[in-house]
mmCIF file of C-alpha atoms in Angstrom:
data_model
loop_
_atom_site.group_PDB
_atom_site.id
_atom_site.type_symbol
_atom_site.label_atom_id
_atom_site.label_comp_id
_atom_site.label_asym_id
_atom_site.label_seq_id
_atom_site.Cartn_x
_atom_site.Cartn_y
_atom_site.Cartn_z
ATOM 1 C CA UNK A 152 -39.487 -1.937 0.067
ATOM 2 C CA UNK A 153 -36.872 -1.012 1.355
ATOM 3 C CA UNK A 154 -32.969 -2.638 1.450
ATOM 4 C CA UNK A 155 -32.548 -4.180 5.372
ATOM 5 C CA UNK A 156 -29.411 -4.886 6.436
ATOM 6 C CA UNK A 157 -30.494 -8.089 7.368
ATOM 7 C CA UNK A 158 -32.902 -9.310 5.005
ATOM 8 C CA UNK A 159 -35.603 -12.031 6.048
ATOM 9 C CA UNK A 160 -34.225 -15.742 5.082
ATOM 10 C CA UNK A 161 -37.545 -15.328 2.623
ATOM 11 C CA UNK A 162 -36.911 -15.550 -0.822
ATOM 12 C CA UNK A 163 -37.514 -11.448 -1.760
ATOM 13 C CA UNK A 164 -37.876 -10.565 -5.301
ATOM 14 C CA UNK A 165 -34.953 -8.711 -6.526
ATOM 15 C CA UNK A 166 -36.732 -5.311 -7.912
ATOM 16 C CA UNK A 167 -36.433 -2.227 -8.759
ATOM 17 C CA UNK A 168 -37.329 -0.406 -5.651
ATOM 18 C CA UNK A 169 -35.372 -2.881 -3.668
ATOM 19 C CA UNK A 170 -32.320 -2.444 -6.069
ATOM 20 C CA UNK A 171 -32.689 1.050 -6.512
ATOM 21 C CA UNK A 172 -32.854 1.669 -2.604
ATOM 22 C CA UNK A 173 -29.014 0.282 -2.482
ATOM 23 C CA UNK A 174 -28.067 3.377 -4.386
ATOM 24 C CA UNK A 175 -29.511 5.931 -2.085
ATOM 25 C CA UNK A 176 -26.445 5.462 0.513
ATOM 26 C CA UNK A 177 -24.126 6.002 -2.626
ATOM 27 C CA UNK A 178 -25.670 9.292 -3.877
ATOM 28 C CA UNK A 179 -25.807 10.794 -0.080
ATOM 29 C CA UNK A 180 -22.231 10.110 0.021
ATOM 30 C CA UNK A 181 -20.991 10.644 -3.323
ATOM 31 C CA UNK A 182 -22.636 14.417 -3.197
ATOM 32 C CA UNK A 183 -21.469 15.192 1.024
ATOM 33 C CA UNK A 184 -19.459 12.405 2.689
ATOM 34 C CA UNK A 185 -18.707 14.823 5.511
ATOM 35 C CA UNK A 186 -22.432 15.318 6.067
ATOM 36 C CA UNK A 187 -23.434 11.138 5.465
ATOM 37 C CA UNK A 188 -20.839 10.461 8.110
ATOM 38 C CA UNK A 189 -22.209 13.100 10.753
ATOM 39 C CA UNK A 190 -25.792 11.909 10.361
ATOM 40 C CA UNK A 191 -25.027 8.545 10.944
ATOM 41 C CA UNK A 192 -27.010 8.677 14.706
ATOM 42 C CA UNK A 193 -27.543 5.474 15.172
ATOM 43 C CA UNK A 194 -25.895 1.927 14.642
ATOM 44 C CA UNK A 195 -28.644 0.970 12.358
ATOM 45 C CA UNK A 196 -28.998 3.632 9.901
ATOM 46 C CA UNK A 197 -24.944 3.487 9.413
ATOM 47 C CA UNK A 198 -25.734 -0.333 8.874
ATOM 48 C CA UNK A 199 -27.729 0.636 6.597
ATOM 49 C CA UNK A 200 -25.838 2.870 4.292
ATOM 50 C CA UNK A 201 -23.083 -0.327 4.631
ATOM 51 C CA UNK A 202 -25.167 -3.119 3.909
ATOM 52 C CA UNK A 203 -26.600 -0.526 0.604
ATOM 53 C CA UNK A 204 -22.755 -0.110 -0.469
ATOM 54 C CA UNK A 205 -21.364 -3.509 -0.049
ATOM 55 C CA UNK A 206 -24.296 -5.222 -2.035
ATOM 56 C CA UNK A 207 -23.308 -2.505 -5.017
ATOM 57 C CA UNK A 208 -19.592 -2.843 -4.463
ATOM 58 C CA UNK A 209 -20.638 -6.954 -4.850
ATOM 59 C CA UNK A 210 -22.900 -6.482 -7.591
ATOM 60 C CA UNK A 211 -20.027 -4.547 -9.357
ATOM 61 C CA UNK A 212 -17.347 -7.723 -8.792
ATOM 62 C CA UNK A 213 -19.914 -9.781 -9.719
ATOM 63 C CA UNK A 214 -20.983 -8.406 -13.235
ATOM 64 C CA UNK A 215 -18.567 -6.071 -13.760
ATOM 65 C CA UNK A 216 -20.844 -2.885 -14.205
ATOM 66 C CA UNK A 217 -18.047 -0.282 -13.802
ATOM 67 C CA UNK A 218 -15.084 1.007 -14.947
ATOM 68 C CA UNK A 219 -12.039 0.993 -12.817
ATOM 69 C CA UNK A 220 -12.335 4.489 -11.368
ATOM 70 C CA UNK A 221 -15.885 4.278 -10.620
ATOM 71 C CA UNK A 222 -15.376 0.734 -8.690
ATOM 72 C CA UNK A 223 -12.822 2.438 -6.578
ATOM 73 C CA UNK A 224 -14.740 5.221 -5.770
ATOM 74 C CA UNK A 225 -17.554 2.739 -4.559
ATOM 75 C CA UNK A 226 -14.510 0.829 -2.385
ATOM 76 C CA UNK A 227 -13.654 4.245 -0.584
ATOM 77 C CA UNK A 228 -17.419 4.706 0.298
ATOM 78 C CA UNK A 229 -17.764 1.704 1.478
ATOM 79 C CA UNK A 230 -15.029 1.582 3.727
ATOM 80 C CA UNK A 231 -16.303 5.195 5.144
ATOM 81 C CA UNK A 232 -19.660 3.457 6.020
ATOM 82 C CA UNK A 233 -18.217 0.854 7.359
ATOM 83 C CA UNK A 234 -15.998 3.302 9.862
ATOM 84 C CA UNK A 235 -19.505 5.041 9.961
ATOM 85 C CA UNK A 236 -20.871 2.146 11.903
ATOM 86 C CA UNK A 237 -18.516 1.581 14.175
ATOM 87 C CA UNK A 238 -18.285 4.664 15.381
ATOM 88 C CA UNK A 239 -21.595 5.040 15.322
ATOM 89 C CA UNK A 240 -21.389 1.821 17.621
ATOM 90 C CA UNK A 241 -22.248 -1.182 15.150
ATOM 91 C CA UNK A 242 -20.312 -4.615 16.574
ATOM 92 C CA UNK A 243 -17.709 -5.248 13.916
ATOM 93 C CA UNK A 244 -17.998 -8.891 13.811
ATOM 94 C CA UNK A 245 -21.677 -8.099 12.569
ATOM 95 C CA UNK A 246 -20.855 -6.149 9.936
ATOM 96 C CA UNK A 247 -19.150 -8.730 8.733
ATOM 97 C CA UNK A 248 -22.155 -10.503 8.897
ATOM 98 C CA UNK A 249 -24.206 -7.477 7.380
ATOM 99 C CA UNK A 250 -21.640 -7.528 4.382
ATOM 100 C CA UNK A 251 -21.940 -10.978 3.189
ATOM 101 C CA UNK A 252 -25.804 -10.763 3.347
ATOM 102 C CA UNK A 253 -25.242 -8.238 0.971
ATOM 103 C CA UNK A 254 -22.817 -10.232 -1.044
ATOM 104 C CA UNK A 255 -25.409 -13.052 -1.194
ATOM 105 C CA UNK A 256 -28.480 -10.897 -2.689
ATOM 106 C CA UNK A 257 -25.890 -9.318 -4.977
ATOM 107 C CA UNK A 258 -25.378 -13.187 -5.981
ATOM 108 C CA UNK A 259 -29.045 -13.417 -6.744
ATOM 109 C CA UNK A 260 -29.369 -11.040 -8.951
ATOM 110 C CA UNK A 261 -29.332 -11.378 -12.703
ATOM 111 C CA UNK A 262 -26.704 -9.354 -14.816
ATOM 112 C CA UNK A 263 -28.136 -8.391 -17.106
ATOM 113 C CA UNK A 264 -32.169 -7.750 -15.827
ATOM 114 C CA UNK A 265 -33.328 -3.893 -16.376
ATOM 115 C CA UNK A 266 -32.635 -3.849 -12.811
ATOM 116 C CA UNK A 267 -29.485 -4.212 -12.813
ATOM 117 C CA UNK A 268 -29.137 -2.083 -15.269
ATOM 118 C CA UNK A 269 -31.429 0.530 -13.233
ATOM 119 C CA UNK A 270 -28.758 0.486 -10.226
ATOM 120 C CA UNK A 271 -25.679 0.726 -12.955
ATOM 121 C CA UNK A 272 -26.938 3.648 -13.843
ATOM 122 C CA UNK A 273 -28.081 5.123 -11.073
ATOM 123 C CA UNK A 274 -24.809 4.381 -8.927
ATOM 124 C CA UNK A 275 -22.608 6.017 -12.564
ATOM 125 C CA UNK A 276 -24.705 9.052 -12.218
ATOM 126 C CA UNK A 277 -24.168 9.719 -8.257
ATOM 127 C CA UNK A 278 -20.529 8.552 -8.166
ATOM 128 C CA UNK A 279 -19.718 11.252 -11.395
ATOM 129 C CA UNK A 280 -18.491 14.133 -9.302
ATOM 130 C CA UNK A 281 -15.939 11.789 -8.027
ATOM 131 C CA UNK A 282 -13.871 11.526 -11.035
ATOM 132 C CA UNK A 283 -13.419 15.382 -10.515
ATOM 133 C CA UNK A 284 -12.614 15.417 -6.597
ATOM 134 C CA UNK A 285 -9.446 16.120 -5.911
ATOM 135 C CA UNK A 286 -9.276 16.008 -2.594
ATOM 136 C CA UNK A 287 -11.249 14.778 0.238
ATOM 137 C CA UNK A 288 -11.097 14.897 4.261
ATOM 138 C CA UNK A 289 -11.993 11.562 5.969
ATOM 139 C CA UNK A 290 -12.417 12.745 9.689
ATOM 140 C CA UNK A 291 -12.401 10.840 12.766
ATOM 141 C CA UNK A 292 -13.480 11.057 16.475
ATOM 142 C CA UNK A 293 -10.604 13.290 17.382
ATOM 143 C CA UNK A 294 -8.234 13.452 14.228
ATOM 144 C CA UNK A 295 -8.809 12.952 10.802
ATOM 145 C CA UNK A 296 -6.820 12.098 7.107
ATOM 146 C CA UNK A 297 -6.549 14.528 4.604
ATOM 147 C CA UNK A 298 -6.119 12.888 1.513
ATOM 148 C CA UNK A 299 -4.977 14.360 -1.994
ATOM 149 C CA UNK A 300 -5.544 13.026 -5.761
ATOM 150 C CA UNK A 301 -4.213 15.784 -7.990
ATOM 151 C CA UNK A 302 -1.420 15.306 -9.437
ATOM 152 C CA UNK A 303 2.316 16.930 -8.706
ATOM 153 C CA UNK A 304 5.620 16.889 -10.303
ATOM 154 C CA UNK A 305 7.380 16.844 -6.387
ATOM 155 C CA UNK A 306 6.589 14.740 -3.580
ATOM 156 C CA UNK A 307 3.561 15.679 -1.600
ATOM 157 C CA UNK A 308 0.864 13.957 1.295
ATOM 158 C CA UNK A 309 -1.421 11.820 -0.974
ATOM 159 C CA UNK A 310 -3.146 10.800 2.969
ATOM 160 C CA UNK A 311 -1.940 12.757 5.813
ATOM 161 C CA UNK A 312 -2.494 13.383 9.493
ATOM 162 C CA UNK A 313 -0.503 15.288 11.553
ATOM 163 C CA UNK A 314 0.133 16.035 15.360
ATOM 164 C CA UNK A 315 3.166 16.313 17.451
ATOM 165 C CA UNK A 316 5.904 15.279 19.777
ATOM 166 C CA UNK A 317 6.563 17.879 21.934
ATOM 167 C CA UNK A 318 7.208 20.900 20.469
ATOM 168 C CA UNK A 319 7.983 18.601 16.913
ATOM 169 C CA UNK A 320 5.223 18.931 14.543
ATOM 170 C CA UNK A 321 4.859 15.387 12.887
ATOM 171 C CA UNK A 322 3.101 14.079 9.576
ATOM 172 C CA UNK A 323 2.582 10.332 8.620
ATOM 173 C CA UNK A 324 0.388 8.909 5.845
ATOM 174 C CA UNK A 325 1.406 8.242 2.677
ATOM 175 C CA UNK A 326 3.464 10.178 -0.243
ATOM 176 C CA UNK A 327 3.938 10.365 -3.709
ATOM 177 C CA UNK A 328 4.222 11.870 -7.079
ATOM 178 C CA UNK A 329 3.695 11.717 -10.487
ATOM 179 C CA UNK A 330 6.353 9.545 -11.085
ATOM 180 C CA UNK A 331 6.877 7.021 -7.869
ATOM 181 C CA UNK A 332 4.356 5.203 -5.888
ATOM 182 C CA UNK A 333 2.886 5.819 -2.820
ATOM 183 C CA UNK A 334 5.357 5.364 0.038
ATOM 184 C CA UNK A 335 4.695 4.988 3.846
ATOM 185 C CA UNK A 336 6.251 8.205 5.576
ATOM 186 C CA UNK A 337 6.329 9.697 8.464
ATOM 187 C CA UNK A 338 7.651 13.527 8.544
ATOM 188 C CA UNK A 339 9.224 15.356 11.829
ATOM 189 C CA UNK A 340 10.707 18.577 12.109
ATOM 190 C CA UNK A 341 12.392 18.741 15.527
ATOM 191 C CA UNK A 342 13.162 20.978 18.410
ATOM 192 C CA UNK A 343 15.609 21.425 20.179
ATOM 193 C CA UNK A 344 17.034 17.824 20.312
ATOM 194 C CA UNK A 345 19.378 15.208 18.877
ATOM 195 C CA UNK A 346 18.246 13.185 16.458
ATOM 196 C CA UNK A 347 16.681 9.408 16.250
ATOM 197 C CA UNK A 348 18.565 6.102 15.432
ATOM 198 C CA UNK A 349 14.980 4.504 14.189
ATOM 199 C CA UNK A 350 11.316 4.879 14.009
ATOM 200 C CA UNK A 351 8.946 2.531 14.841
ATOM 201 C CA UNK A 352 5.115 1.845 13.911
ATOM 202 C CA UNK A 353 3.434 0.620 16.469
ATOM 203 C CA UNK A 354 -0.135 -1.034 16.644
ATOM 204 C CA UNK A 355 -2.485 -3.482 17.739
ATOM 205 C CA UNK A 356 -1.500 -7.484 15.888
ATOM 206 C CA UNK A 357 -4.604 -8.381 14.272
ATOM 207 C CA UNK A 358 -3.591 -11.784 13.843
ATOM 208 C CA UNK A 359 -3.050 -12.481 17.637
ATOM 209 C CA UNK A 360 -5.752 -9.832 18.714
ATOM 210 C CA UNK A 361 -8.730 -10.308 16.359
ATOM 211 C CA UNK A 362 -10.856 -7.962 18.490
ATOM 212 C CA UNK A 363 -10.444 -4.165 18.582
ATOM 213 C CA UNK A 364 -8.301 -2.137 21.600
ATOM 214 C CA UNK A 365 -10.907 0.458 21.900
ATOM 215 C CA UNK A 366 -8.701 2.164 24.431
ATOM 216 C CA UNK A 367 -6.835 5.706 23.925
ATOM 217 C CA UNK A 368 -3.280 3.588 23.984
ATOM 218 C CA UNK A 369 -1.990 0.560 22.775
ATOM 219 C CA UNK A 370 -2.979 -2.921 23.691
ATOM 220 C CA UNK A 371 -0.289 -5.589 26.237
ATOM 221 C CA UNK A 372 3.016 -5.747 24.698
ATOM 222 C CA UNK A 373 2.068 -9.216 23.494
ATOM 223 C CA UNK A 374 -0.886 -8.040 21.474
ATOM 224 C CA UNK A 375 1.553 -5.188 19.279
ATOM 225 C CA UNK A 376 3.108 -5.150 16.279
ATOM 226 C CA UNK A 377 6.075 -3.316 15.481
ATOM 227 C CA UNK A 378 7.285 -1.508 11.690
ATOM 228 C CA UNK A 379 10.737 -0.373 11.845
ATOM 229 C CA UNK A 380 11.320 2.382 9.312
ATOM 230 C CA UNK A 381 12.899 1.006 6.064
ATOM 231 C CA UNK A 382 15.139 4.425 5.537
ATOM 232 C CA UNK A 383 15.445 7.944 5.908
ATOM 233 C CA UNK A 384 16.369 11.498 3.911
ATOM 234 C CA UNK A 385 15.652 14.813 4.161
ATOM 235 C CA UNK A 386 12.281 15.750 4.377
ATOM 236 C CA UNK A 387 11.255 17.386 1.388
ATOM 237 C CA UNK A 388 9.881 21.471 1.881
ATOM 238 C CA UNK A 389 6.468 20.512 0.516
ATOM 239 C CA UNK A 390 5.970 17.703 3.452
ATOM 240 C CA UNK A 391 7.064 20.337 6.943
ATOM 241 C CA UNK A 392 4.260 21.505 8.568
ATOM 242 C CA UNK A 393 3.536 25.186 8.343
ATOM 243 C CA UNK A 394 6.760 27.322 9.555
ATOM 244 C CA UNK A 395 9.517 24.864 9.730
ATOM 245 C CA UNK A 396 12.244 24.772 7.176
ATOM 246 C CA UNK A 397 13.902 21.126 7.456
ATOM 247 C CA UNK A 398 12.728 17.597 9.035
ATOM 248 C CA UNK A 399 13.534 14.177 8.396
ATOM 249 C CA UNK A 400 11.393 11.749 6.782
ATOM 250 C CA UNK A 401 11.366 8.355 7.793
ATOM 251 C CA UNK A 402 9.751 5.059 4.793
ATOM 252 C CA UNK A 403 7.789 1.874 6.221
ATOM 253 C CA UNK A 404 7.510 -0.981 4.321
ATOM 254 C CA UNK A 405 4.230 -1.044 2.206
ATOM 255 C CA UNK A 406 2.550 -3.998 4.682
ATOM 256 C CA UNK A 407 2.662 -1.713 7.127
ATOM 257 C CA UNK A 408 0.229 0.636 5.487
ATOM 258 C CA UNK A 409 -1.654 -2.788 4.804
ATOM 259 C CA UNK A 410 -1.827 -3.644 8.387
ATOM 260 C CA UNK A 411 -2.722 -0.188 9.293
ATOM 261 C CA UNK A 412 -5.574 -0.351 7.219
ATOM 262 C CA UNK A 413 -6.670 -3.645 9.050
ATOM 263 C CA UNK A 414 -7.322 -1.658 12.270
ATOM 264 C CA UNK A 415 -11.098 -0.765 13.792
ATOM 265 C CA UNK A 416 -11.333 3.443 12.711
ATOM 266 C CA UNK A 417 -11.517 3.870 16.794
ATOM 267 C CA UNK A 418 -8.648 2.442 17.411
ATOM 268 C CA UNK A 419 -4.850 4.740 17.782
ATOM 269 C CA UNK A 420 -1.199 4.050 16.854
ATOM 270 C CA UNK A 421 1.831 5.123 17.790
ATOM 271 C CA UNK A 422 4.950 6.420 15.706
ATOM 272 C CA UNK A 423 7.566 6.359 18.236
ATOM 273 C CA UNK A 424 11.625 7.951 17.620
ATOM 274 C CA UNK A 425 14.549 6.156 19.468
ATOM 275 C CA UNK A 426 17.049 8.196 20.411
ATOM 276 C CA UNK A 427 21.179 6.482 21.011
ATOM 277 C CA UNK A 428 20.748 6.891 24.767
ATOM 278 C CA UNK A 429 17.526 4.432 25.080
ATOM 279 C CA UNK A 430 15.229 6.916 25.263
ATOM 280 C CA UNK A 431 11.903 6.972 23.079
ATOM 281 C CA UNK A 432 9.588 10.154 21.559
ATOM 282 C CA UNK A 433 6.241 9.106 21.335
ATOM 283 C CA UNK A 434 3.237 10.432 19.609
ATOM 284 C CA UNK A 435 -0.332 9.021 18.608
ATOM 285 C CA UNK A 436 -2.312 8.549 15.881
ATOM 286 C CA UNK A 437 -6.330 7.675 14.825
ATOM 287 C CA UNK A 438 -6.629 5.032 12.474
ATOM 288 C CA UNK A 439 -9.697 6.425 11.572
ATOM 289 C CA UNK A 440 -11.055 6.386 7.571
ATOM 290 C CA UNK A 441 -7.222 5.490 6.520
ATOM 291 C CA UNK A 442 -8.951 2.170 4.532
ATOM 292 C CA UNK A 443 -11.003 4.234 2.919
ATOM 293 C CA UNK A 444 -8.720 7.060 2.659
ATOM 294 C CA UNK A 445 -6.326 5.035 0.335
ATOM 295 C CA UNK A 446 -9.038 4.052 -1.762
ATOM 296 C CA UNK A 447 -10.246 6.967 -2.836
ATOM 297 C CA UNK A 448 -6.531 7.742 -4.221
ATOM 298 C CA UNK A 449 -6.942 4.424 -6.005
ATOM 299 C CA UNK A 450 -9.330 6.216 -7.967
ATOM 300 C CA UNK A 451 -5.818 7.279 -9.801
ATOM 301 C CA UNK A 452 -4.414 11.180 -10.125
ATOM 302 C CA UNK A 453 -6.665 14.130 -11.076
#
């Protein structure tokens, strides 16, 4: 018997083979997350993997199976599996139902059973390498996020996606160091123009428009949410694009990172630079697996 994303309503014993199937996806993504995502050709197969990860994560939440670092790794893989399923064509509402079914199945399992000990051991083996993985790339449709858990004394990109506005390179994501919390930041190195007086982050407002907006542009103005940068400093050299010697680092509130994590991975958002004369320079980013990247960083520095 295999673990199905939409299990039948009849009572099914949770045997070792059934729980063991939940680990298969975890083993695959722990070994090669990029290949796991690329292999998700069908929405049903991707949904299977999401169900498996959701089941194991729910079992851990209920039974306290793993140490916090491994739980963070499971959380990252679950977010990544969700993104792969959505990009493969799965419906967001159906995925929510899939996760609910996984939690219900986990709730029916005895925490002290031999079967649960089996799944715990297999997951620990599958994710053992994650504790030593310092860097990972979370690819998207057109752009990806690069994540870095290594310890640095100076500010560095923890999670970053790069683009440009005209000839000016823009990097956006989470900046951190050993002695400071991660900060959502946009770094720009301007090429031959005046400096902006403000910078804003614009995305779909999930409280107003709950359905994903999948066009390669923002939704109508009434369905947008705007976060203004809370401050600006001179960018540390380690944050600049290659070949650049100076730039500005604009900081955004933590609430903006939380809102970005709530977007569909197929959606886009914009960073907009507002100038004194009222003009706006706009650059587009892809939401992608931002949430999975944040969960990966939650494993802690290496």
